[in-house]
Tab-separated table of C-alpha atoms in Angstrom:
chain	number	residue	atom	x	y	z
A	1	MET	CA	107.536	102.047	123.459
A	2	THR	CA	109.294	99.133	121.868
A	3	ASP	CA	112.344	97.502	123.324
A	4	GLN	CA	115.422	97.771	121.116
A	5	SER	CA	116.036	94.024	121.615
A	6	GLU	CA	118.801	94.811	124.069
A	7	ALA	CA	118.700	94.237	127.774
A	8	GLU	CA	119.310	97.117	130.130
A	9	VAL	CA	121.336	94.814	132.375
A	10	ILE	CA	123.849	92.394	130.886
A	11	GLU	CA	125.372	89.345	132.549
A	12	ILE	CA	129.015	88.847	131.606
A	13	SER	CA	131.758	86.691	133.030
A	14	GLU	CA	133.818	88.047	135.910
A	15	LEU	CA	136.531	90.281	134.473
A	16	GLY	CA	139.445	92.096	136.049
A	17	PRO	CA	140.079	95.736	135.080
A	18	GLU	CA	142.347	94.919	132.134
A	19	ASP	CA	140.090	92.213	130.705
A	20	TRP	CA	137.076	94.428	131.258
A	21	THR	CA	138.640	97.237	129.247
A	22	GLU	CA	139.482	94.831	126.405
A	23	TYR	CA	135.909	93.554	126.471
A	24	ALA	CA	134.418	97.056	126.495
A	25	ILE	CA	136.587	98.225	123.617
A	26	GLU	CA	135.526	95.150	121.619
A	27	GLN	CA	131.895	96.153	122.190
A	28	GLY	CA	132.645	99.579	120.676
A	29	TRP	CA	131.856	101.380	123.947
A	30	SER	CA	135.125	103.284	124.294
A	31	ASP	CA	136.550	106.541	122.997
A	32	GLY	CA	139.892	104.769	122.976
A	33	PHE	CA	140.730	105.146	126.658
A	34	PRO	CA	140.204	102.520	129.344
A	35	LEU	CA	136.776	102.461	130.968
A	36	VAL	CA	135.399	101.814	134.437
A	37	ALA	CA	132.984	98.868	134.583
A	38	PRO	CA	129.377	100.075	134.978
A	39	THR	CA	128.317	97.534	137.561
A	40	GLU	CA	124.759	97.689	138.821
A	41	ALA	CA	125.962	98.956	142.195
A	42	ALA	CA	128.080	101.715	140.671
A	43	VAL	CA	125.298	102.835	138.364
A	44	GLU	CA	122.812	102.854	141.216
A	45	ARG	CA	124.990	105.311	143.151
A	46	PHE	CA	124.697	107.750	140.220
A	47	VAL	CA	120.986	107.244	139.670
A	48	SER	CA	120.279	107.834	143.349
A	49	VAL	CA	121.758	111.339	143.010
A	50	CYS	CA	119.110	112.220	140.440
A	51	ARG	CA	116.040	110.620	141.973
A	52	GLY	CA	113.132	112.945	141.260
A	53	ASP	CA	114.433	114.081	137.881
A	54	ASN	CA	111.606	112.406	136.019
A	55	GLU	CA	111.431	114.568	132.922
A	56	PRO	CA	111.941	112.122	130.049
A	57	PHE	CA	114.704	112.649	127.545
A	58	PRO	CA	113.907	112.938	123.846
A	59	PRO	CA	115.469	110.405	121.450
A	60	ILE	CA	119.198	110.862	120.916
A	61	SER	CA	120.443	111.248	117.351
A	62	PRO	CA	121.559	109.702	115.153
A	63	ARG	CA	120.330	106.347	116.523
A	64	GLN	CA	117.100	107.943	117.692
A	65	VAL	CA	116.537	105.944	120.853
A	66	VAL	CA	115.343	107.205	124.206
A	67	PRO	CA	117.901	106.683	126.988
A	68	THR	CA	117.126	105.597	130.506
A	69	LEU	CA	118.661	107.170	133.581
A	70	HIS	CA	120.515	103.892	134.093
A	71	SER	CA	122.046	103.757	130.611
A	72	LEU	CA	123.148	107.392	130.965
A	73	ALA	CA	124.635	106.666	134.376
A	74	ALA	CA	126.486	103.670	132.926
A	75	ASN	CA	128.326	106.009	130.573
A	76	ALA	CA	129.118	108.394	133.419
A	77	VAL	CA	130.566	105.507	135.426
A	78	MET	CA	132.607	104.323	132.441
A	79	ALA	CA	133.982	107.847	131.905
A	80	GLY	CA	135.289	107.974	135.466
A	81	CYS	CA	132.817	110.536	136.833
A	82	ARG	CA	131.959	110.851	140.476
A	83	PRO	CA	128.212	110.453	141.250
A	84	GLU	CA	127.836	114.122	142.157
A	85	TYR	CA	128.847	115.114	138.610
A	86	PHE	CA	125.789	113.354	137.186
A	87	PRO	CA	123.318	116.299	137.419
A	88	VAL	CA	125.761	118.479	135.450
A	89	LEU	CA	126.093	115.767	132.818
A	90	LEU	CA	122.318	115.444	132.520
A	91	ALA	CA	121.971	119.215	132.114
A	92	ALA	CA	124.585	119.114	129.359
A	93	LEU	CA	122.692	116.305	127.658
A	94	ARG	CA	119.416	118.230	127.867
A	95	GLY	CA	121.277	121.151	126.314
A	96	VAL	CA	122.517	119.231	123.287
A	97	LEU	CA	119.063	117.690	122.893
A	98	THR	CA	117.502	121.149	122.539
A	99	PRO	CA	116.210	121.199	118.925
A	100	ASP	CA	118.077	124.417	118.050
A	101	TYR	CA	121.374	122.762	118.982
A	102	ASN	CA	120.879	120.518	115.930
A	103	LEU	CA	122.508	117.450	117.478
A	104	HIS	CA	122.124	115.239	114.422
A	105	GLY	CA	123.802	117.758	112.150
A	106	THR	CA	126.622	118.410	114.604
A	107	LEU	CA	127.360	114.706	114.997
A	108	ALA	CA	127.062	113.674	111.365
A	109	THR	CA	128.980	116.593	109.874
A	110	THR	CA	132.450	116.464	108.362
A	111	HIS	CA	133.294	119.555	110.469
A	112	PRO	CA	135.503	118.931	113.543
A	113	CYS	CA	133.003	120.152	116.127
A	114	ALA	CA	132.559	118.845	119.646
A	115	PRO	CA	130.039	119.604	122.368
A	116	MET	CA	131.564	122.457	124.363
A	117	ILE	CA	130.313	122.405	127.966
A	118	LEU	CA	130.512	125.625	129.998
A	119	VAL	CA	129.577	125.530	133.686
A	120	ASN	CA	128.549	128.572	135.703
A	121	GLY	CA	127.505	128.962	139.297
A	122	PRO	CA	128.301	127.474	142.711
A	123	LEU	CA	128.684	123.903	141.465
A	124	ARG	CA	131.995	124.802	139.815
A	125	ASP	CA	133.733	124.974	143.164
A	126	ARG	CA	131.698	122.224	144.793
A	127	LEU	CA	132.632	119.755	142.052
A	128	GLY	CA	136.142	121.039	141.393
A	129	ILE	CA	135.458	122.216	137.830
A	130	ASN	CA	138.474	124.170	136.673
A	131	TYR	CA	137.866	127.675	135.413
A	132	GLY	CA	141.348	129.066	136.072
A	133	GLY	CA	144.736	128.264	134.605
A	134	ASN	CA	144.694	125.471	132.012
A	135	CYS	CA	140.886	125.305	132.176
A	136	PHE	CA	140.717	123.863	128.650
A	137	GLY	CA	143.469	121.368	129.414
A	138	GLN	CA	144.261	118.330	131.463
A	139	GLY	CA	144.493	117.803	135.180
A	140	TRP	CA	140.985	118.205	136.571
A	141	ARG	CA	138.833	115.127	136.984
A	142	ALA	CA	135.484	116.932	136.726
A	143	ASN	CA	136.384	118.734	133.489
A	144	ALA	CA	137.836	115.598	131.955
A	145	THR	CA	135.175	113.102	132.917
A	146	ILE	CA	132.030	115.211	132.466
A	147	GLY	CA	133.144	116.099	128.956
A	148	ARG	CA	134.148	112.519	128.279
A	149	ALA	CA	130.867	111.122	129.611
A	150	LEU	CA	128.806	113.273	127.258
A	151	GLY	CA	130.894	111.977	124.362
A	152	LEU	CA	130.344	108.381	125.480
A	153	ILE	CA	126.583	108.927	125.697
A	154	LEU	CA	126.518	110.315	122.169
A	155	LEU	CA	128.604	107.329	121.025
A	156	ASN	CA	126.844	104.530	122.849
A	157	VAL	CA	123.241	105.642	123.177
A	158	GLY	CA	123.231	108.064	120.278
A	159	GLY	CA	125.227	105.826	117.967
A	160	ALA	CA	127.649	108.532	116.760
A	161	LYS	CA	130.382	106.071	115.915
A	162	PRO	CA	133.436	107.684	114.307
A	163	GLY	CA	133.704	106.841	110.624
A	164	VAL	CA	130.145	105.528	110.522
A	165	MET	CA	127.651	108.112	111.758
A	166	ASP	CA	130.244	110.613	112.971
A	167	ARG	CA	131.627	111.644	109.593
A	168	SER	CA	134.200	114.196	110.751
A	169	THR	CA	136.999	114.541	108.215
A	170	GLN	CA	139.733	114.955	110.824
A	171	GLY	CA	137.959	115.087	114.162
A	172	SER	CA	139.303	117.095	117.068
A	173	PRO	CA	140.966	116.502	120.435
A	174	ALA	CA	137.971	118.420	121.813
A	175	LYS	CA	135.847	115.363	121.039
A	176	PHE	CA	137.512	113.505	123.939
A	177	ALA	CA	136.381	116.109	126.491
A	178	PHE	CA	135.601	119.826	126.312
A	179	CYS	CA	134.278	121.063	129.636
A	180	PHE	CA	135.304	124.123	131.637
A	181	GLY	CA	133.895	126.761	133.953
A	182	GLU	CA	133.655	130.518	133.669
A	183	ASN	CA	136.067	132.379	135.925
A	184	GLU	CA	133.291	134.483	137.418
A	185	GLU	CA	135.514	135.573	140.290
A	186	ALA	CA	138.065	137.136	137.936
A	187	SER	CA	135.481	138.609	135.581
A	188	PRO	CA	134.823	142.351	135.761
A	189	TRP	CA	131.420	141.744	134.176
A	190	PRO	CA	128.307	139.884	135.404
A	191	PRO	CA	128.606	136.100	135.052
A	192	TYR	CA	127.647	134.698	131.678
A	193	HIS	CA	124.640	132.747	133.005
A	194	VAL	CA	123.265	135.834	134.761
A	195	ARG	CA	123.460	137.719	131.471
A	196	ARG	CA	121.439	134.806	130.022
A	197	GLY	CA	118.659	135.431	132.565
A	198	PHE	CA	119.554	132.941	135.291
A	199	ASP	CA	120.034	133.722	138.969
A	200	THR	CA	123.521	134.134	140.427
A	201	ALA	CA	122.841	131.210	142.757
A	202	ASP	CA	121.869	128.921	139.888
A	203	SER	CA	124.340	126.454	138.486
A	204	VAL	CA	123.927	126.454	134.733
A	205	VAL	CA	125.388	124.387	131.934
A	206	THR	CA	125.767	126.000	128.525
A	207	VAL	CA	126.551	123.938	125.443
A	208	MET	CA	127.611	124.843	121.946
A	209	SER	CA	128.878	122.664	119.143
A	210	GLY	CA	132.297	124.178	118.640
A	211	GLU	CA	135.814	123.648	117.478
A	212	GLY	CA	138.534	123.419	120.070
A	213	PRO	CA	139.757	126.763	121.437
A	214	HIS	CA	141.867	128.926	119.102
A	215	ASN	CA	144.437	130.932	121.009
A	216	ILE	CA	144.418	134.734	120.893
A	217	ASN	CA	147.887	135.799	122.020
A	218	ASP	CA	148.441	139.460	122.837
A	219	HIS	CA	151.267	140.284	125.239
A	220	ALA	CA	152.081	143.755	123.990
A	221	SER	CA	148.801	145.623	123.833
A	222	THR	CA	148.202	147.738	126.910
A	223	THR	CA	144.825	149.136	125.906
A	224	GLY	CA	141.423	147.668	125.263
A	225	GLU	CA	141.549	149.096	121.778
A	226	GLY	CA	144.777	147.248	121.084
A	227	LEU	CA	143.378	143.970	122.387
A	228	LEU	CA	140.261	144.369	120.272
A	229	THR	CA	142.387	144.813	117.171
A	230	THR	CA	144.086	141.461	117.840
A	231	MET	CA	140.847	139.697	118.771
A	232	ALA	CA	138.947	140.902	115.717
A	233	ALA	CA	141.732	139.831	113.361
A	234	SER	CA	141.996	136.438	115.071
A	235	ILE	CA	138.268	135.829	114.611
A	236	ALA	CA	138.126	136.923	110.960
A	237	GLN	CA	139.091	133.545	109.477
A	238	PRO	CA	138.098	132.508	105.946
A	239	GLY	CA	138.539	128.808	106.785
A	240	ALA	CA	136.205	128.596	109.781
A	241	ASN	CA	132.557	127.600	109.510
A	242	THR	CA	131.681	131.031	110.850
A	243	ILE	CA	132.602	132.403	107.415
A	244	TYR	CA	129.067	131.470	106.373
A	245	GLY	CA	127.836	134.085	108.841
A	246	LYS	CA	125.173	131.797	110.254
A	247	GLY	CA	126.251	130.633	113.657
A	248	PRO	CA	127.326	131.701	117.116
A	249	HIS	CA	130.806	131.729	118.535
A	250	VAL	CA	132.404	132.108	121.939
A	251	VAL	CA	135.144	134.500	122.912
A	252	ALA	CA	136.681	133.311	126.194
A	253	ILE	CA	138.665	136.279	127.434
A	254	GLY	CA	141.572	135.656	129.785
A	255	PRO	CA	141.319	137.538	133.114
A	256	GLU	CA	144.220	139.887	132.348
A	257	HIS	CA	142.811	140.852	128.975
A	258	ALA	CA	139.385	141.260	130.614
A	259	ALA	CA	140.792	143.599	133.250
A	260	THR	CA	142.380	145.800	130.579
A	261	LEU	CA	139.208	145.937	128.514
A	262	HIS	CA	137.106	146.746	131.578
A	263	ARG	CA	139.557	149.424	132.772
A	264	ASP	CA	139.153	151.124	129.399
A	265	GLY	CA	135.394	151.151	129.735
A	266	TRP	CA	134.426	148.241	127.548
A	267	THR	CA	131.078	146.651	128.418
A	268	ILE	CA	129.903	143.295	127.079
A	269	PRO	CA	127.408	144.845	124.595
A	270	ALA	CA	130.066	147.281	123.407
A	271	LEU	CA	132.546	144.431	122.912
A	272	GLN	CA	129.959	142.417	120.981
A	273	GLN	CA	129.181	145.359	118.736
A	274	ALA	CA	132.852	146.153	118.147
A	275	LEU	CA	133.732	142.549	117.275
A	276	PHE	CA	130.644	142.268	115.079
A	277	GLU	CA	131.766	145.276	113.059
A	278	ARG	CA	135.519	144.618	113.002
A	279	ALA	CA	135.866	140.824	112.817
A	280	ARG	CA	135.132	140.495	109.117
A	281	VAL	CA	136.901	138.637	106.329
A	282	ARG	CA	138.235	140.616	103.384
A	283	VAL	CA	136.806	139.493	100.043
A	284	SER	CA	140.366	139.300	98.735
A	285	ASP	CA	141.048	136.548	101.291
A	286	VAL	CA	138.232	134.389	99.882
A	287	SER	CA	138.672	132.231	96.787
A	288	PRO	CA	136.591	133.068	93.703
A	289	GLU	CA	134.783	129.711	93.960
A	290	ASN	CA	133.804	130.411	97.543
A	291	GLN	CA	132.705	133.921	96.639
A	292	VAL	CA	130.310	132.404	94.094
A	293	GLN	CA	128.975	129.937	96.631
A	294	TYR	CA	128.443	132.609	99.289
A	295	GLU	CA	126.696	134.799	96.727
A	296	GLU	CA	124.365	131.932	95.756
A	297	SER	CA	123.550	131.272	99.398
A	298	GLY	CA	122.733	134.930	100.046
A	299	HIS	CA	125.809	135.729	102.121
A	300	HIS	CA	127.030	139.068	100.792
A	301	PRO	CA	130.065	141.139	101.789
A	302	VAL	CA	129.559	144.515	103.455
A	303	ASP	CA	132.003	147.188	102.319
A	304	GLY	CA	134.292	144.520	100.902
A	305	ARG	CA	134.272	142.242	103.949
A	306	TYR	CA	132.187	139.224	104.961
A	307	PRO	CA	130.502	139.365	108.396
A	308	VAL	CA	131.143	136.222	110.432
A	309	SER	CA	128.252	136.693	112.857
A	310	PRO	CA	124.526	137.055	112.144
A	311	THR	CA	124.191	139.609	114.978
A	312	PRO	CA	126.388	141.062	117.743
A	313	GLU	CA	124.486	138.902	120.230
A	314	ASP	CA	125.777	135.756	118.493
A	315	ILE	CA	129.213	136.604	119.891
A	316	HIS	CA	129.137	135.030	123.341
A	317	ILE	CA	131.700	136.624	125.627
A	318	LEU	CA	132.873	135.133	128.916
A	319	VAL	CA	135.972	135.052	131.092
A	320	ALA	CA	138.050	131.909	131.535
A	321	GLY	CA	141.592	130.974	132.450
A	322	GLY	CA	144.321	132.145	134.791
A	323	PRO	CA	147.291	134.512	134.724
A	324	GLY	CA	148.740	135.360	131.323
A	325	LYS	CA	148.055	137.400	128.233
A	326	HIS	CA	145.927	134.910	126.312
A	327	SER	CA	142.296	134.673	125.341
A	328	ALA	CA	140.541	132.145	123.119
A	329	TRP	CA	138.091	132.056	120.272
A	330	ILE	CA	135.763	129.067	119.934
A	331	PRO	CA	134.024	129.049	116.565
A	332	SER	CA	130.871	126.986	116.273
A	333	PHE	CA	129.702	124.411	113.764
A	334	GLY	CA	127.532	127.150	112.303
A	335	GLY	CA	124.127	125.482	112.103
A	336	THR	CA	123.754	125.306	115.850
A	337	ALA	CA	122.700	127.384	118.835
A	338	VAL	CA	124.106	128.124	122.268
A	339	CYS	CA	121.807	126.403	124.765
A	340	SER	CA	121.778	126.926	128.533
A	341	VAL	CA	120.151	124.577	131.053
A	342	ARG	CA	119.901	125.001	134.818
A	343	VAL	CA	121.325	122.060	136.745
A	344	ARG	CA	118.652	120.229	138.720
A	345	LEU	CA	119.928	119.315	142.129
A	346	PRO	CA	118.314	116.733	144.414
A	347	ASP	CA	116.131	118.187	147.147
B	1	MET	CA	129.289	90.071	136.753
B	2	ARG	CA	126.228	92.166	135.983
B	3	ILE	CA	126.662	95.509	134.242
B	4	VAL	CA	124.267	98.148	132.958
B	5	ASN	CA	124.264	98.272	129.157
B	6	PRO	CA	125.680	101.692	128.160
B	7	SER	CA	123.983	101.429	124.757
B	8	PHE	CA	120.539	100.710	126.094
B	9	GLY	CA	117.676	102.779	124.784
B	10	VAL	CA	114.136	102.277	123.656
B	11	ALA	CA	112.551	103.330	120.398
B	12	PRO	CA	110.268	106.333	120.700
B	13	ALA	CA	106.559	105.786	120.311
B	14	GLY	CA	105.468	105.848	116.685
B	15	ALA	CA	108.878	104.849	115.378
B	16	GLU	CA	107.666	101.678	113.746
B	17	GLN	CA	109.188	101.173	110.307
B	18	THR	CA	107.165	100.644	107.173
B	19	ILE	CA	108.225	98.034	104.657
B	20	ILE	CA	107.776	99.189	101.086
B	21	GLY	CA	107.794	97.052	97.982
B	22	LYS	CA	110.699	96.671	95.606
B	23	VAL	CA	111.626	99.770	93.602
B	24	ASN	CA	111.498	99.540	89.816
B	25	TRP	CA	114.527	101.658	88.924
B	26	ASN	CA	113.510	101.694	85.254
B	27	GLU	CA	110.045	103.146	85.778
B	28	ASP	CA	109.310	104.467	89.244
B	29	PRO	CA	109.491	108.190	90.024
B	30	ILE	CA	112.789	109.081	91.641
B	31	VAL	CA	113.963	112.192	93.413
B	32	LEU	CA	117.548	113.382	93.471
B	33	PHE	CA	117.894	114.959	96.894
B	34	ALA	CA	120.786	117.337	97.569
B	35	ASN	CA	121.980	118.375	101.002
B	36	ASN	CA	122.968	121.782	99.604
B	37	LYS	CA	126.704	121.274	99.957
B	38	PRO	CA	128.907	122.749	97.243
B	39	ASN	CA	128.864	120.623	94.085
B	40	ALA	CA	125.964	118.438	95.268
B	41	ARG	CA	123.881	119.554	92.309
B	42	GLU	CA	126.678	118.718	89.885
B	43	LEU	CA	127.011	115.245	91.393
B	44	LEU	CA	123.318	114.592	91.076
B	45	GLU	CA	123.186	115.915	87.529
B	46	GLY	CA	125.789	113.289	86.687
B	47	VAL	CA	123.602	110.632	88.257
B	48	ARG	CA	120.605	111.900	86.302
B	49	ALA	CA	122.579	111.703	83.048
B	50	LYS	CA	123.528	108.104	83.776
B	51	LEU	CA	119.936	107.256	84.637
B	52	GLY	CA	118.940	108.632	81.245
B	53	ALA	CA	120.851	105.797	79.582
B	54	MET	CA	118.647	103.165	81.191
B	55	ARG	CA	115.277	104.829	81.716
B	56	ARG	CA	113.086	107.781	80.874
B	57	ILE	CA	113.929	110.713	83.110
B	58	ASP	CA	110.852	112.910	82.929
B	59	ASN	CA	109.919	111.516	86.337
B	60	VAL	CA	113.356	112.059	87.893
B	61	ASP	CA	113.243	115.305	89.839
B	62	TYR	CA	115.770	117.326	91.776
B	63	ILE	CA	115.259	119.049	95.109
B	64	HIS	CA	117.542	120.422	97.771
B	65	LYS	CA	117.220	121.477	101.369
B	66	ASN	CA	118.075	125.034	102.234
B	67	SER	CA	121.060	124.442	104.485
B	68	ALA	CA	123.727	121.766	104.491
B	69	SER	CA	123.946	121.948	108.267
B	70	GLN	CA	120.260	121.784	109.098
B	71	PRO	CA	117.926	118.801	108.709
B	72	ALA	CA	115.350	118.806	105.944
B	73	PRO	CA	111.980	120.069	107.170
B	74	GLY	CA	109.508	117.342	108.029
B	75	ALA	CA	107.048	118.634	105.446
B	76	MET	CA	109.690	118.315	102.726
B	77	ILE	CA	110.459	114.715	103.673
B	78	GLU	CA	106.772	113.892	103.820
B	79	ALA	CA	106.175	115.399	100.376
B	80	VAL	CA	109.064	113.399	98.927
B	81	ALA	CA	107.762	110.205	100.525
B	82	GLN	CA	104.321	110.807	99.042
B	83	LYS	CA	105.458	111.572	95.498
B	84	TYR	CA	108.462	109.304	94.858
B	85	ARG	CA	109.294	105.643	95.214
B	86	ALA	CA	112.984	106.233	95.833
B	87	ALA	CA	115.361	109.040	96.710
B	88	LEU	CA	119.035	109.252	95.832
B	89	LEU	CA	120.826	111.455	98.338
B	90	ALA	CA	123.922	113.565	97.826
B	91	LEU	CA	125.445	113.496	101.293
B	92	GLY	CA	128.891	114.925	100.595
B	93	ASP	CA	130.639	117.561	98.596
């Protein structure tokens, strides 16, 4: 391997927190927020948590350089993570580096996608990852800093600088941080990671390149059938990348909606099949120019409506959030895959 | 104050770059490479028409990858590198 003509450790003058932040922003290392200084001692505390995780990382797009555990830990420190978050962050990174995730495409696209990080398993409680009320929002250090740290890694090691290699037309608030847990305790169905083949005792990180959550508000429906009507119509959007019918999406059902659906006998496969068949975009809602383009790309309507999922299994259903009559739809970039990685914990 | 460089990374093995000679834009074979976004072909056809004013264009070809969101297959890139001296890319709509 060839050194990139940069040193892994840099000697700079002594700086207080404010001067450090100014310095770091000048280097282009920030997402716009202040950063914690990645001193050697701070970084070492993170690296020591992951001793024994010797599987090398592939190069990170678009810069195509191989990170070291220390450079990754530096970004985690800067983001404000605690050392014990680091294994979750590394699992998320391994997820987005899975070839099917298509990291380069998701970073360079004009689409406003961000790496969605879903955490399942015992680590949610151990690390304080919010999966209840406001789980997509502010207020929880683990959610905020794990999501932020992944973004900093993609910026600093990967080189996805906004306006340069990150070509997003408008971006998204989700690019600052998009990390949450599944509310397994409030779910009437098996946890998402167990349905993906992992053990209940495993802690698993699942990533998808997605837009921020789109609310699905339904206060009035008292039946699963009623909720499905609202959900399917909310997902059938002609302006989302899922209109191309090529990618996955996530439906994060609120616990109260989940309880109603379960009470009425809805299983996960049945929900996937129902949404696959009902969440379709009417041809009359698609412009003639787009109809031509979809025709040329082989995406044809079925009975006058465009499917937005390749298969029912591309609709990933989980439970998240707290009390209230809301669920969320998270459409993907399209040319991406949902990738799950078990968190490696130190022996 | 010693800090760990958050941008540090090393180039993967085999990533050495090759320096090629200067391109003769009046003579050398050129490929117009579309990313398959809407209107990419139209953009490149405009480029081809302009090239026709300054050079012969029987060695200016057009290809496209199959998906705007997916990278071009390695074999496609290799074939382009073997056959053409330069590629003009349509990266946007």
